[in-house]
mmCIF file of C-alpha atoms in Angstrom:
data_model
loop_
_atom_site.group_PDB
_atom_site.id
_atom_site.type_symbol
_atom_site.label_atom_id
_atom_site.label_comp_id
_atom_site.label_asym_id
_atom_site.label_seq_id
_atom_site.Cartn_x
_atom_site.Cartn_y
_atom_site.Cartn_z
ATOM 1 C CA MET T 18 7.546 -2.335 -5.375
ATOM 2 C CA TYR T 19 7.254 0.219 -2.885
ATOM 3 C CA TYR T 20 10.803 0.960 -2.350
ATOM 4 C CA TYR T 21 11.697 0.494 -6.033
ATOM 5 C CA TYR T 22 9.392 3.544 -6.729
ATOM 6 C CA LEU T 23 10.962 5.611 -3.876
ATOM 7 C CA TYR T 24 14.462 4.946 -5.237
ATOM 8 C CA TYR T 25 13.079 5.786 -8.657
ATOM 9 C CA TYR T 26 11.722 8.904 -7.806
ATOM 10 C CA CYS T 27 14.583 9.940 -5.635
ATOM 11 C CA TYR T 28 16.952 9.375 -8.148
ATOM 12 C CA TYR T 29 14.829 10.873 -10.676
ATOM 13 C CA CYS T 30 14.808 14.189 -8.445
ATOM 14 C CA TYR T 31 18.506 13.650 -7.994
ATOM 15 C CA CYS T 32 19.101 13.687 -11.585
ATOM 16 C CA ASN T 33 16.921 16.757 -11.893
ATOM 17 C CA TYR T 34 18.918 18.516 -9.518
ATOM 18 C CA TYR T 35 22.035 18.195 -11.570
ATOM 19 C CA TYR T 36 20.351 19.004 -14.762
ATOM 20 C CA TYR T 37 18.663 22.148 -13.594
ATOM 21 C CA ASN T 38 21.545 23.235 -11.079
ATOM 22 C CA ASN T 39 23.152 25.644 -13.598
ATOM 23 C CA ASN T 40 19.468 26.936 -14.552
ATOM 24 C CA SER T 41 17.918 27.589 -11.211
ATOM 25 C CA TYR T 42 18.479 26.054 -7.592
ATOM 26 C CA TYR T 43 14.736 27.239 -6.836
ATOM 27 C CA TYR T 44 13.190 25.443 -9.790
ATOM 28 C CA TYR T 45 15.031 22.262 -8.660
ATOM 29 C CA TYR T 46 13.230 22.416 -5.132
ATOM 30 C CA TYR T 47 9.833 23.230 -6.655
ATOM 31 C CA TYR T 48 10.371 20.343 -8.919
ATOM 32 C CA TYR T 49 11.602 17.827 -6.070
ATOM 33 C CA PHE T 50 8.806 18.646 -3.802
ATOM 34 C CA TYR T 51 6.084 18.566 -6.457
ATOM 35 C CA TYR T 52 7.125 14.716 -7.299
ATOM 36 C CA ASN T 53 7.160 13.924 -3.704
ATOM 37 C CA TYR T 54 3.817 15.488 -3.011
ATOM 38 C CA TYR T 55 2.492 13.553 -5.848
ATOM 39 C CA LEU T 56 4.415 10.366 -4.622
ATOM 40 C CA PHE T 57 2.951 10.670 -1.098
ATOM 41 C CA TYR T 58 -0.726 11.021 -2.222
ATOM 42 C CA TYR T 59 -0.204 8.262 -4.746
ATOM 43 C CA TYR T 60 0.960 5.828 -2.261
ATOM 44 C CA TYR T 61 -1.243 7.092 0.475
ATOM 45 C CA TYR T 62 -4.209 5.963 -1.572
ATOM 46 C CA TYR T 63 -2.254 2.850 -2.746
ATOM 47 C CA TYR T 64 -1.920 1.600 0.797
ATOM 48 C CA TYR T 65 -5.232 2.577 1.858
ATOM 49 C CA TYR T 66 -7.106 0.648 -0.769
ATOM 50 C CA TYR T 67 -4.731 -2.110 0.017
ATOM 51 C CA TYR T 68 -5.389 -2.382 3.647
ATOM 52 C CA TYR T 69 -9.220 -1.842 2.697
ATOM 53 C CA TYR T 70 -9.113 -4.927 0.719
ATOM 54 C CA TYR T 71 -6.778 -6.656 3.153
ATOM 55 C CA TYR T 72 -9.540 -6.140 5.629
ATOM 56 C CA TYR T 73 -12.521 -7.475 4.048
ATOM 57 C CA TYR T 74 -10.094 -10.641 2.874
ATOM 58 C CA TYR T 75 -9.449 -11.298 6.449
ATOM 59 C CA TYR T 76 -12.931 -10.613 7.353
ATOM 60 C CA TYR T 77 -14.314 -13.163 4.872
ATOM 61 C CA TYR T 78 -12.046 -16.153 5.714
ATOM 62 C CA TYR T 79 -12.641 -15.254 9.619
ATOM 63 C CA TYR T 80 -16.448 -15.857 9.058
ATOM 64 C CA TYR T 81 -15.749 -18.865 6.716
ATOM 65 C CA TYR T 82 -13.492 -20.633 9.483
ATOM 66 C CA TYR T 83 -16.195 -19.722 11.929
ATOM 67 C CA TYR T 84 -19.091 -21.379 10.356
ATOM 68 C CA TYR T 85 -16.467 -24.083 9.335
ATOM 69 C CA TYR T 86 -15.882 -24.608 12.981
ATOM 70 C CA TYR T 87 -19.721 -24.780 14.046
ATOM 71 C CA TYR T 88 -20.397 -26.888 11.107
ATOM 72 C CA TYR T 89 -18.000 -29.534 12.782
ATOM 73 C CA TYR T 90 -19.149 -28.658 16.094
ATOM 74 C CA TYR T 91 -22.810 -29.752 15.547
ATOM 75 C CA TYR T 92 -21.695 -32.437 13.668
ATOM 76 C CA TYR T 93 -19.876 -34.311 16.063
ATOM 77 C CA TYR T 94 -22.434 -33.261 18.653
ATOM 78 C CA PHE T 95 -24.960 -35.050 16.788
ATOM 79 C CA TYR T 96 -22.628 -37.865 15.999
ATOM 80 C CA TYR T 97 -21.947 -38.747 19.511
ATOM 81 C CA TYR T 98 -25.453 -37.642 21.187
#
């Protein structure tokens, strides 16, 4: 998905280059960097929240197996002793 959007925006800017080439070369650069600027912040916040929820997902399962481990630890402890 990430590479697909990168390809789409690059292709979009590439097409706009040929479309606005006869009109203005400066306008092409403005258009190009404007969309890359938007693309940068879009994926920045996208991956920021992605790793944010991934961190708490990992954090949750870490404590899940942590208490799971001690549950069986005390279970075998009282079983054998």
